[in-house]
Coordinates of C-alpha atoms and ligand atoms in Angstrom, one line a residue:
M97 CA 104.2 -37.1 18.6
A98 CA 107.9 -37.9 19.2
A99 CA 108.6 -34.2 19.5
F100 CA 105.8 -33.9 22.0
F101 CA 107.4 -36.5 24.2
V102 CA 110.8 -34.8 23.9
V103 CA 109.4 -31.4 24.8
S104 CA 107.3 -32.9 27.6
S105 CA 110.4 -34.4 29.1
L106 CA 111.9 -30.8 29.3
L107 CA 109.0 -29.7 31.4
G108 CA 110.9 -30.3 34.6
A109 CA 113.4 -27.5 33.7
G110 CA 112.8 -24.0 35.3
G111 CA 112.8 -20.4 34.2
L112 CA 112.5 -19.1 30.6
A113 CA 113.5 -22.5 29.1
A114 CA 110.6 -24.1 31.0
R115 CA 108.2 -21.4 29.8
I116 CA 109.2 -21.9 26.1
A117 CA 109.1 -25.7 26.5
T118 CA 105.6 -25.5 28.0
D119 CA 104.3 -23.3 25.2
L120 CA 106.1 -25.4 22.6
S121 CA 104.6 -28.6 23.9
A122 CA 101.1 -27.1 23.9
V123 CA 101.6 -25.9 20.3
L124 CA 103.1 -29.2 19.2
L125 CA 100.2 -31.1 20.8
L126 CA 97.7 -29.0 18.9
A127 CA 99.8 -29.3 15.7
S128 CA 99.8 -33.1 16.0
G129 CA 96.0 -33.1 16.4
Y130 CA 95.7 -30.8 13.4
G131 CA 98.0 -33.0 11.3
L132 CA 96.0 -36.1 12.2
I133 CA 92.6 -34.6 11.3
M134 CA 94.1 -33.2 8.0
F135 CA 95.3 -36.8 7.3
R136 CA 91.7 -38.0 7.8
D137 CA 90.7 -35.2 5.4
S138 CA 92.8 -36.8 2.7
F139 CA 90.8 -40.0 2.9
I140 CA 87.3 -38.6 3.7
T141 CA 87.1 -34.9 3.0
L142 CA 86.0 -32.4 5.6
G143 CA 85.0 -29.9 3.0
S144 CA 86.5 -26.5 2.8
A145 CA 84.3 -25.1 5.5
G146 CA 85.2 -27.9 7.8
R147 CA 88.9 -27.4 7.1
R148 CA 88.6 -23.7 7.8
L149 CA 86.8 -24.3 11.1
V150 CA 89.4 -26.8 12.3
T151 CA 92.3 -24.4 11.4
V152 CA 90.7 -21.4 13.1
V153 CA 89.9 -23.4 16.3
T154 CA 93.4 -25.0 16.5
V155 CA 95.2 -21.7 15.9
A156 CA 93.0 -19.9 18.4
A157 CA 93.6 -22.6 21.0
A158 CA 97.4 -22.3 20.5
I159 CA 97.3 -18.5 20.8
V160 CA 95.2 -18.7 24.0
A161 CA 97.5 -21.4 25.4
I162 CA 100.6 -19.2 24.9
A163 CA 98.8 -16.1 26.3
A164 CA 97.6 -18.0 29.4
Q165 CA 101.1 -18.9 30.4
L166 CA 100.2 -22.4 31.4
P167 CA 102.1 -23.7 34.5
A168 CA 105.3 -25.5 33.5
D169 CA 104.9 -28.2 36.1
P170 CA 101.9 -30.4 35.2
G171 CA 101.7 -31.3 38.9
T172 CA 100.8 -27.7 39.9
F173 CA 97.3 -26.3 39.3
G174 CA 97.2 -22.8 37.9
S175 CA 94.5 -20.2 38.1
P176 CA 90.9 -21.2 37.1
F177 CA 91.5 -19.4 33.7
Q178 CA 94.6 -21.5 33.1
V179 CA 92.8 -24.7 34.0
A180 CA 90.0 -23.7 31.5
V181 CA 92.6 -23.0 28.8
L182 CA 94.4 -26.3 29.5
T183 CA 91.1 -28.2 29.3
S184 CA 90.2 -26.5 26.0
V185 CA 93.6 -27.3 24.4
T186 CA 93.2 -30.9 25.5
A187 CA 89.6 -31.0 24.2
V188 CA 90.6 -29.5 20.8
W189 CA 93.4 -32.1 20.4
A190 CA 91.1 -35.0 21.6
A191 CA 88.4 -33.9 19.1
C192 CA 91.0 -33.9 16.3
V193 CA 92.0 -37.5 17.1
L194 CA 88.7 -39.0 18.2
E195 CA 86.6 -37.6 15.4
P196 CA 88.5 -39.6 12.7
V197 CA 88.1 -42.7 15.0
A198 CA 84.4 -42.4 14.7
T199 CA 84.3 -41.2 11.1
F200 CA 86.5 -44.1 9.8
W201 CA 84.5 -46.7 11.7
L202 CA 81.2 -45.4 10.5
A203 CA 82.4 -45.1 6.9
S204 CA 83.6 -48.7 7.1
R205 CA 80.1 -50.0 7.6
S206 CA 78.9 -49.6 4.0
R207 CA 82.2 -50.5 2.3
P208 CA 83.3 -53.7 0.6
A209 CA 85.2 -56.1 2.8
V210 CA 88.7 -55.1 1.8
E211 CA 88.1 -51.3 2.3
Q212 CA 86.1 -52.0 5.4
A213 CA 89.0 -53.8 7.0
R214 CA 91.3 -51.0 6.0
L215 CA 89.1 -48.3 7.4
R216 CA 88.8 -50.1 10.7
A217 CA 92.5 -50.5 10.9
L218 CA 92.8 -46.7 10.4
S219 CA 90.2 -46.1 13.1
L220 CA 92.0 -48.4 15.5
G221 CA 95.3 -46.7 14.7
Y222 CA 93.9 -43.3 15.7
L223 CA 92.5 -44.8 18.8
G224 CA 95.9 -46.2 19.6
L225 CA 97.5 -42.8 19.2
F226 CA 95.0 -41.2 21.5
A227 CA 95.5 -43.9 24.1
V228 CA 99.3 -43.5 23.9
I229 CA 99.2 -39.8 24.5
V230 CA 96.6 -39.9 27.3
I231 CA 98.3 -42.7 29.1
G232 CA 101.7 -41.0 28.4
T233 CA 100.5 -37.8 30.1
I234 CA 99.2 -39.8 33.1
A235 CA 102.4 -41.8 33.2
G236 CA 104.4 -38.5 33.0
S237 CA 102.7 -37.2 36.1
A238 CA 103.1 -40.6 37.8
S239 CA 106.8 -40.5 36.9
S240 CA 107.2 -44.2 37.2
Q241 CA 110.0 -45.7 35.1
A242 CA 108.2 -48.9 34.5
L243 CA 105.0 -47.1 33.3
T244 CA 107.0 -44.8 31.0
L245 CA 108.6 -47.9 29.4
A246 CA 105.2 -49.6 29.0
I247 CA 103.9 -46.4 27.3
R248 CA 106.9 -46.3 24.9
I249 CA 106.2 -50.0 24.0
G250 CA 102.5 -49.1 23.5
A251 CA 103.4 -46.3 21.1
L252 CA 105.6 -48.7 19.1
A253 CA 102.7 -51.2 18.9
V254 CA 100.6 -48.5 17.2
V255 CA 103.1 -48.0 14.4
P256 CA 102.5 -51.4 12.7
L257 CA 98.7 -50.9 13.0
L258 CA 99.0 -47.6 11.1
Y259 CA 101.4 -49.1 8.6
V260 CA 98.9 -51.9 7.9
A261 CA 96.2 -49.3 7.5
F262 CA 98.1 -47.4 4.9
F263 CA 100.0 -50.2 3.1
P264 CA 98.3 -53.5 3.8
A265 CA 100.4 -56.5 2.8
G266 CA 99.2 -58.9 0.1
W267 CA 98.5 -61.8 2.6
L268 CA 96.6 -59.4 4.8
R269 CA 94.4 -58.2 1.9
R270 CA 93.8 -61.9 1.0
I271 CA 92.5 -62.5 4.6
W272 CA 90.3 -59.4 4.4
R273 CA 88.9 -60.8 1.1
Q274 CA 88.4 -64.3 2.4
S275 CA 84.9 -63.9 3.7
E276 CA 83.8 -62.4 0.3
E277 CA 85.7 -65.0 -1.7
D278 CA 83.6 -67.9 -0.3
Q279 CA 80.4 -66.2 -1.1
F280 CA 81.9 -65.1 -4.4
R281 CA 82.6 -68.7 -5.5
H282 CA 78.9 -69.6 -5.1
A283 CA 77.7 -66.3 -6.6
L284 CA 79.9 -66.6 -9.7
H285 CA 78.1 -69.8 -10.7
D286 CA 74.7 -68.1 -10.6
L287 CA 76.1 -65.0 -12.1
L288 CA 77.4 -66.8 -15.2
L289 CA 74.6 -69.3 -15.6
Y290 CA 71.4 -67.4 -14.7
S291 CA 71.9 -63.9 -15.8
P292 CA 69.2 -63.3 -18.4
D293 CA 70.9 -60.6 -20.4
R294 CA 74.3 -58.9 -20.9
V295 CA 73.3 -55.8 -18.9
T296 CA 72.2 -57.7 -15.9
L297 CA 75.3 -59.9 -16.0
A298 CA 77.6 -56.8 -16.3
K299 CA 75.8 -55.1 -13.4
R300 CA 76.2 -58.2 -11.2
A301 CA 79.8 -58.6 -12.2
L302 CA 80.5 -54.9 -11.2
G303 CA 78.9 -55.5 -7.8
W304 CA 81.2 -58.4 -7.2
S305 CA 84.3 -56.7 -8.4
A306 CA 83.7 -53.9 -5.9
R307 CA 83.2 -56.4 -3.1
L308 CA 86.3 -58.3 -4.0
V309 CA 88.9 -55.7 -4.5
G310 CA 87.2 -52.5 -3.4
G311 CA 87.1 -49.5 -5.7
D312 CA 85.0 -46.3 -5.8
A313 CA 83.4 -46.8 -9.2
A314 CA 83.4 -49.3 -12.0
F315 CA 81.9 -49.9 -15.4
V316 CA 81.8 -52.4 -18.2
V317 CA 82.4 -51.4 -21.8
D318 CA 81.3 -53.7 -24.6
S319 CA 83.4 -54.6 -27.7
D320 CA 81.7 -51.7 -29.6
A321 CA 82.7 -49.2 -26.9
L322 CA 79.1 -49.0 -25.5
V323 CA 78.8 -48.8 -21.8
L324 CA 76.9 -51.9 -20.7
A325 CA 76.7 -51.1 -17.0
A326 CA 78.1 -48.5 -14.6
R327 CA 78.3 -48.4 -10.8
G328 CA 79.4 -45.4 -8.7
I329 CA 79.8 -43.3 -11.9
S330 CA 77.1 -42.0 -14.3
D331 CA 76.7 -43.6 -17.7
E332 CA 77.6 -40.3 -19.3
D333 CA 80.9 -40.0 -17.3
A334 CA 81.7 -43.6 -18.1
R335 CA 81.1 -42.9 -21.8
Q336 CA 83.3 -39.8 -21.7
L337 CA 86.1 -41.7 -20.0
T338 CA 85.8 -44.5 -22.6
K339 CA 85.9 -41.9 -25.4
T340 CA 89.0 -40.2 -24.1
N341 CA 90.9 -43.4 -23.0
G342 CA 89.7 -45.9 -25.6
F343 CA 90.5 -48.6 -23.1
A344 CA 89.9 -51.9 -24.8
A345 CA 90.6 -50.8 -28.3
T346 CA 94.0 -49.3 -27.7
R347 CA 95.9 -52.0 -26.0
D348 CA 96.6 -55.7 -26.3
N349 CA 98.1 -56.8 -23.0
G350 CA 97.9 -60.5 -23.5
G351 CA 94.6 -60.7 -21.5
R352 CA 96.3 -59.2 -18.4
P353 CA 94.7 -56.2 -16.6
W354 CA 96.7 -53.0 -16.5
R355 CA 96.8 -49.7 -14.5
D356 CA 95.8 -46.5 -16.1
G357 CA 96.2 -43.7 -13.5
P358 CA 93.8 -44.4 -10.7
M359 CA 92.0 -47.0 -12.8
V360 CA 92.5 -50.7 -13.4
V361 CA 91.5 -51.9 -16.9
L362 CA 90.5 -55.5 -17.2
P363 CA 90.3 -56.6 -20.8
L364 CA 87.3 -58.8 -21.6
E365 CA 88.1 -61.0 -24.5
M366 CA 84.7 -61.9 -26.1
Q367 CA 83.7 -63.5 -29.3
S368 CA 82.4 -60.2 -30.5
G369 CA 85.7 -58.5 -29.8
R370 CA 87.6 -57.0 -26.8
G371 CA 85.6 -55.1 -24.2
A372 CA 86.8 -54.0 -20.8
M373 CA 85.8 -53.6 -17.2
I374 CA 87.3 -50.5 -15.6
I375 CA 87.6 -50.3 -11.8
M376 CA 88.4 -46.9 -10.4
S377 CA 90.2 -46.8 -7.1
D378 CA 89.7 -44.0 -4.6
R379 CA 91.4 -42.9 -1.5
L380 CA 89.9 -45.7 0.6
T381 CA 91.0 -48.4 -1.8
P382 CA 94.2 -50.2 -0.9
L383 CA 96.6 -50.1 -3.8
F384 CA 95.9 -53.1 -6.2
G385 CA 98.8 -55.5 -5.8
D386 CA 99.8 -58.5 -8.1
D387 CA 97.5 -60.7 -6.1
E388 CA 94.4 -58.5 -6.9
M389 CA 95.6 -58.2 -10.5
N390 CA 95.8 -62.0 -10.9
R391 CA 92.4 -62.4 -9.2
L392 CA 90.9 -59.8 -11.5
R393 CA 92.4 -61.6 -14.6
E394 CA 90.7 -64.8 -13.6
Y395 CA 87.5 -62.9 -12.9
A396 CA 87.6 -61.2 -16.3
S397 CA 87.8 -64.4 -18.2
S398 CA 84.8 -65.8 -16.3
I399 CA 82.8 -62.6 -17.1
S400 CA 83.8 -62.8 -20.8
A401 CA 82.6 -66.4 -21.0
G402 CA 79.4 -65.4 -19.2
L403 CA 78.8 -62.5 -21.6
D404 CA 79.4 -64.8 -24.6
R405 CA 77.0 -67.3 -23.2
V406 CA 74.3 -64.7 -22.8
T407 CA 74.9 -63.5 -26.3
M408 CA 74.7 -67.0 -27.7
T409 CA 71.6 -67.8 -25.8
N410 CA 69.9 -64.6 -26.9
R411 CA 70.9 -65.2 -30.5
I412 CA 69.5 -68.8 -30.4
R413 CA 66.3 -67.5 -28.8
V414 CA 65.9 -64.9 -31.6
L415 CA 66.5 -67.6 -34.2
E416 CA 64.1 -70.0 -32.6
Q417 CA 61.5 -67.2 -32.5
A418 CA 62.1 -66.4 -36.2
K419 CA 61.7 -70.1 -37.0
S420 CA 58.5 -70.4 -35.1
E421 CA 57.1 -67.3 -36.7
F422 CA 58.1 -68.5 -40.2
L423 CA 56.5 -71.9 -39.4
N424 CA 53.3 -70.2 -38.3
V425 CA 53.0 -67.8 -41.3
A426 CA 54.2 -70.3 -43.9
S427 CA 51.8 -73.1 -42.8
H428 CA 48.8 -70.8 -42.6
E429 CA 49.6 -69.0 -45.9
L430 CA 50.1 -72.2 -47.8
R431 CA 47.1 -74.0 -46.5
G432 CA 44.5 -72.0 -48.5
P433 CA 46.1 -72.3 -52.0
M434 CA 46.8 -76.0 -51.3
T435 CA 43.1 -76.7 -50.6
V436 CA 42.1 -75.0 -53.9
I437 CA 44.8 -77.0 -55.8
K438 CA 43.7 -80.3 -54.2
G439 CA 40.0 -79.5 -54.9
Y440 CA 40.5 -78.8 -58.6
L441 CA 42.8 -81.8 -59.0
T442 CA 40.0 -84.0 -57.5
M443 CA 37.4 -82.4 -59.8
L444 CA 39.7 -82.9 -62.8
D445 CA 40.2 -86.5 -61.8
G446 CA 36.5 -87.2 -61.4
G447 CA 35.6 -85.6 -64.8
A448 CA 33.7 -82.8 -63.2
L449 CA 35.5 -80.3 -65.4
G450 CA 35.0 -82.1 -68.6
E451 CA 37.1 -84.6 -70.6
I452 CA 40.9 -84.3 -70.5
P453 CA 43.4 -86.1 -72.6
S454 CA 44.2 -89.6 -71.3
R455 CA 48.0 -88.8 -70.9
A456 CA 47.0 -85.9 -68.6
Q457 CA 44.5 -88.1 -66.8
S458 CA 47.2 -90.6 -66.0
V459 CA 49.3 -88.1 -64.0
L460 CA 46.4 -86.9 -61.9
P461 CA 46.6 -89.7 -59.2
L462 CA 50.3 -88.8 -58.7
L463 CA 49.5 -85.1 -58.4
I464 CA 46.7 -85.8 -55.9
S465 CA 49.0 -88.0 -53.8
K466 CA 51.7 -85.3 -53.9
S467 CA 49.2 -82.6 -52.9
D468 CA 48.1 -85.0 -50.1
E469 CA 51.7 -85.1 -48.9
V470 CA 52.0 -81.3 -48.9
N471 CA 48.7 -81.0 -47.0
W472 CA 49.8 -83.6 -44.5
M473 CA 53.1 -81.6 -44.0
L474 CA 51.1 -78.4 -43.6
E475 CA 48.7 -80.0 -41.1
R476 CA 51.7 -80.9 -38.9
M477 CA 53.2 -77.5 -39.2
V478 CA 49.9 -75.8 -38.2
E479 CA 49.7 -78.2 -35.2
A480 CA 53.3 -77.6 -34.3
S481 CA 52.8 -73.8 -34.3
R482 CA 49.6 -74.2 -32.2
L483 CA 51.6 -76.3 -29.7
E484 CA 54.4 -73.7 -29.5
E485 CA 52.0 -71.0 -28.8
G486 CA 50.1 -73.1 -26.2
R487 CA 47.0 -73.1 -28.3
L488 CA 46.8 -76.8 -28.8
A489 CA 43.9 -77.8 -26.7
L490 CA 42.7 -81.5 -26.7
K491 CA 39.1 -82.3 -27.4
K492 CA 38.8 -85.6 -25.7
R493 CA 36.0 -88.1 -26.3
R494 CA 35.3 -91.7 -25.4
V495 CA 36.2 -93.7 -28.6
D496 CA 37.2 -97.2 -29.7
L497 CA 41.0 -96.9 -30.2
V498 CA 41.1 -99.9 -32.5
E499 CA 38.7 -98.2 -34.9
L500 CA 40.7 -95.0 -34.7
V501 CA 43.9 -96.8 -35.7
G502 CA 42.0 -98.4 -38.6
S503 CA 40.9 -94.9 -39.9
A504 CA 44.4 -93.6 -39.4
V505 CA 45.9 -96.4 -41.5
D506 CA 43.3 -95.7 -44.2
G507 CA 44.1 -91.9 -44.0
V508 CA 47.7 -92.4 -45.0
K509 CA 47.1 -95.1 -47.6
M510 CA 48.4 -92.8 -50.4
L511 CA 51.7 -92.4 -48.5
T512 CA 52.2 -96.1 -47.6
S513 CA 51.1 -97.4 -51.0
G514 CA 54.6 -98.8 -51.7
H515 CA 54.5 -101.0 -48.6
E516 CA 52.5 -103.8 -47.3
V517 CA 50.8 -102.6 -44.1
L518 CA 49.7 -105.4 -41.7
V519 CA 47.5 -104.4 -38.9
G520 CA 47.3 -106.7 -35.9
R521 CA 44.1 -105.8 -34.0
P522 CA 42.5 -107.4 -31.0
A523 CA 39.1 -109.0 -31.3
R524 CA 37.5 -106.7 -28.7
A525 CA 37.3 -102.9 -28.8
I526 CA 39.6 -100.8 -26.6
V527 CA 37.7 -97.8 -25.4
G528 CA 39.8 -94.8 -24.4
E529 CA 39.3 -91.2 -23.8
V530 CA 41.4 -89.3 -26.3
D531 CA 41.3 -86.5 -28.8
P532 CA 40.4 -88.6 -31.9
D533 CA 42.0 -86.2 -34.5
R534 CA 45.3 -85.8 -32.5
F535 CA 45.4 -89.6 -31.7
Q536 CA 45.1 -90.4 -35.4
M537 CA 47.7 -87.7 -36.2
V538 CA 50.3 -89.6 -34.1
I539 CA 49.5 -92.9 -35.8
R540 CA 49.6 -91.4 -39.3
N541 CA 52.9 -89.8 -38.4
L542 CA 54.5 -93.0 -37.3
L543 CA 53.1 -94.8 -40.3
S544 CA 54.3 -92.2 -42.8
N545 CA 57.7 -92.2 -41.2
A546 CA 57.9 -96.0 -41.4
A547 CA 57.0 -95.7 -45.1
K548 CA 59.4 -92.8 -45.8
Y549 CA 62.4 -94.4 -44.0
S550 CA 62.2 -98.0 -45.2
P551 CA 62.6 -99.4 -48.7
S552 CA 59.4 -99.8 -50.7
G553 CA 58.1 -103.3 -50.9
T554 CA 59.0 -104.0 -47.3
E555 CA 56.4 -104.7 -44.7
I556 CA 55.1 -102.3 -42.0
A557 CA 53.4 -103.9 -39.0
V558 CA 50.9 -102.1 -36.8
R559 CA 50.1 -103.9 -33.6
I560 CA 47.4 -102.7 -31.1
S561 CA 47.6 -104.2 -27.7
R562 CA 46.4 -103.5 -24.2
D563 CA 48.1 -104.1 -20.9
E564 CA 48.3 -102.5 -17.4
Q565 CA 50.1 -99.5 -18.9
G566 CA 47.1 -98.8 -21.2
C567 CA 46.7 -99.1 -24.9
T568 CA 49.8 -99.4 -27.1
V569 CA 50.1 -99.0 -30.8
A570 CA 53.4 -100.2 -32.1
V571 CA 54.5 -99.4 -35.7
T572 CA 57.4 -101.6 -36.9
D573 CA 59.3 -101.1 -40.1
H574 CA 62.3 -102.9 -41.8
G575 CA 64.2 -99.8 -42.7
A576 CA 67.7 -98.5 -42.0
G577 CA 67.1 -98.2 -38.2
I578 CA 68.4 -95.4 -36.0
S579 CA 71.7 -95.4 -34.1
P580 CA 71.6 -95.0 -30.3
E581 CA 73.3 -91.6 -30.7
D582 CA 70.7 -90.4 -33.1
Q583 CA 67.9 -91.7 -31.0
A584 CA 68.9 -89.4 -28.2
G585 CA 67.7 -86.2 -29.9
L586 CA 65.0 -87.8 -32.0
F587 CA 62.0 -86.2 -30.3
T588 CA 63.3 -82.7 -30.3
R589 CA 62.0 -80.0 -32.6
F590 CA 63.5 -79.9 -36.1
S591 CA 65.7 -82.9 -35.4
R592 CA 66.6 -85.0 -38.4
V593 CA 69.0 -87.8 -38.7
G594 CA 71.9 -87.0 -41.1
S595 CA 71.7 -90.2 -43.1
T596 CA 68.1 -89.5 -44.1
L597 CA 68.3 -85.9 -45.1
H598 CA 67.7 -86.9 -48.8
V599 CA 64.1 -87.8 -47.7
A600 CA 61.7 -84.8 -47.5
G601 CA 60.7 -83.9 -44.0
T602 CA 60.5 -81.1 -41.4
G603 CA 61.7 -82.8 -38.2
L604 CA 58.5 -81.9 -36.5
G605 CA 56.5 -85.1 -36.6
L606 CA 58.1 -87.1 -33.8
W607 CA 58.3 -84.0 -31.5
L608 CA 54.6 -83.3 -32.2
S609 CA 53.7 -87.0 -31.7
R610 CA 55.4 -87.2 -28.3
E611 CA 53.9 -83.9 -27.1
I612 CA 50.4 -85.0 -28.1
A613 CA 51.0 -88.4 -26.4
R614 CA 52.2 -86.6 -23.3
M615 CA 49.2 -84.3 -23.3
H616 CA 47.2 -87.6 -23.0
D617 CA 49.5 -88.7 -20.1
G618 CA 51.1 -91.3 -22.5
D619 CA 54.3 -91.4 -24.4
V620 CA 56.0 -92.3 -27.7
T621 CA 59.1 -94.4 -27.5
V622 CA 61.5 -95.9 -29.9
D623 CA 63.3 -99.3 -30.2
S624 CA 65.5 -99.3 -33.2
H625 CA 68.5 -101.3 -34.5
V626 CA 70.7 -100.1 -37.3
G627 CA 70.2 -102.3 -40.4
R628 CA 67.2 -104.1 -38.9
G629 CA 64.5 -101.5 -38.6
S630 CA 62.6 -99.6 -36.0
T631 CA 59.5 -99.9 -33.7
F632 CA 57.8 -96.8 -32.5
S633 CA 55.3 -97.4 -29.7
F634 CA 52.5 -95.0 -28.8
T635 CA 50.9 -95.6 -25.5
V636 CA 47.9 -93.9 -23.9
P637 CA 46.7 -94.8 -20.4
L638 CA 43.2 -96.2 -20.1
R639 CA 41.0 -95.2 -17.2
P640 CA 40.1 -98.3 -15.1
S641 CA 36.4 -97.8 -15.7
L642 CA 37.0 -97.6 -19.5
A643 CA 39.6 -100.4 -19.9
Ligands
ADP102 P1 60.5 -85.8 -40.5 O1 60.2 -87.2 -40.9 O2 59.5 -84.8 -41.1 O3 61.9 -85.4 -40.9 P2 60.1 -86.6 -37.8 O4 60.1 -85.8 -36.6 O5 58.9 -87.4 -38.0 O6 60.4 -85.6 -39.0 O7 61.4 -87.6 -37.8 C1 62.6 -87.1 -37.4 C2 63.7 -87.9 -38.0 O8 63.7 -89.1 -37.4 C3 63.6 -88.1 -39.4 O9 64.1 -87.1 -40.2 C4 64.3 -89.4 -39.6 O10 65.7 -89.1 -39.7 C5 64.2 -90.1 -38.3 N1 63.1 -91.2 -38.3 C6 61.8 -91.0 -38.0 N2 61.2 -92.2 -38.1 C7 62.1 -93.1 -38.6 C8 62.0 -94.5 -39.0 N3 60.9 -95.2 -38.9 N4 63.1 -95.0 -39.4 C9 64.3 -94.3 -39.5 N5 64.4 -93.0 -39.2 C10 63.3 -92.4 -38.7

């Protein structure tokens, strides 16, 4: 461009020198256009056919321009042929400069923020060059000193724009990223907490890495070198690259990302081992600076934590599932044989199978009570697996709850035989609409717990009352009590208090009791003091018409 200005300024000279200067300026003008469009080609390729076409057209225009012997003085009009040639030369040059303006701008529309800003800077840079040359030519013909100076200043102003487009400064890249950063902060939270599996999380993470720092393609490699997700590159290519480069396995860079040719490798330090996220820059990506590398490092540790969380959650889910399946199978498989054992024991005890020695007879009540215990445990396990599978449907009926409590107390007599059970019942019946079996199950559960977790010989009180909340059955024992910390998780599945682990139990009873109570729109609550004992209260609402 500078040469064009120099040569243009010689246009005033006459004779052969003027002729050469005119031809040279036309050739230089075309060469500058050719250079600019080839520069565009290095970012967004024209393809070999496109390149060939541009070369042929430019060379042809240059030859014709020389052959036409264009007038040296831009002020004088030549023959119609010369005017046509001059117009074509200008058109070829303008096309070479304006085509990239449009191409860069259009390409910017689908790119991440950083690359978008860069492409727009390039587009504006080309537009600036075009403006400088056009106005420069007009200014040349106007031959005004002030205008020429203004053009020179204009040309200078384009230089920083082009510089910015090619080598954007760190602070500028930060500004470009800003709009993405704000959204990113919100998205990161969702990305880490709500991604259901590792592949989804990896995919989302790739999307954000591209938006944050640009990049042509990216992929995530797990600690076992498997490609978890890829974007802008096929899984197969990502696998090949991982095979040849080994990324994560080969290098320990203290958690810092590193450059590997056109790629940036972000190590992902996970519990299962080191994986990596690989971002591949392309011609449109500004060079990654320290700022991007630090940003990526923070990003990598968040992604590693997210991937670990998903792994843990999945592992817990699988374990929970296995536990539930075991519960289901074990309870159903054991129920049949236990019914047979209990049946024969009862027959033996009643003498239906003939006389047995008195020493054997004496252990039968104990065996029957133990088989009752196992049956009771199995009954709760079966109910728990029904509840988990959503198959626990209540069969509600209108019943006297006071009577139900009495039957429940009788039903666990074997289990509470070491205690004195005092039942405080109101004089009048309390009619409620409940599932009688499930209602009794809750009472039996609270009673058997009171017996299990308090010293034998102590008193267990059962109090039935009615108030505006409904009907409440409170079971009070004088056992060890439960600390406030242990009370917090008491009603969750399989929860058992550490100090009572020596007592046989499944940790299902209280969970099941509360679920059953809640299915009745009621609740089970606890009031317990360490060293003094506990009161578990089971409340069910009463319909006004029934109360
Ligand atoms: P399980 O008794 O089969 O272990 P539960 O769900 O009925 O299961 O009880 C959970 C835990 O709560 C028990 O393991 C025990 O530690 C504690 N717990 C329940 N009831 C009492 C009680 N009355 N007194 C003291 N601790 C109790």
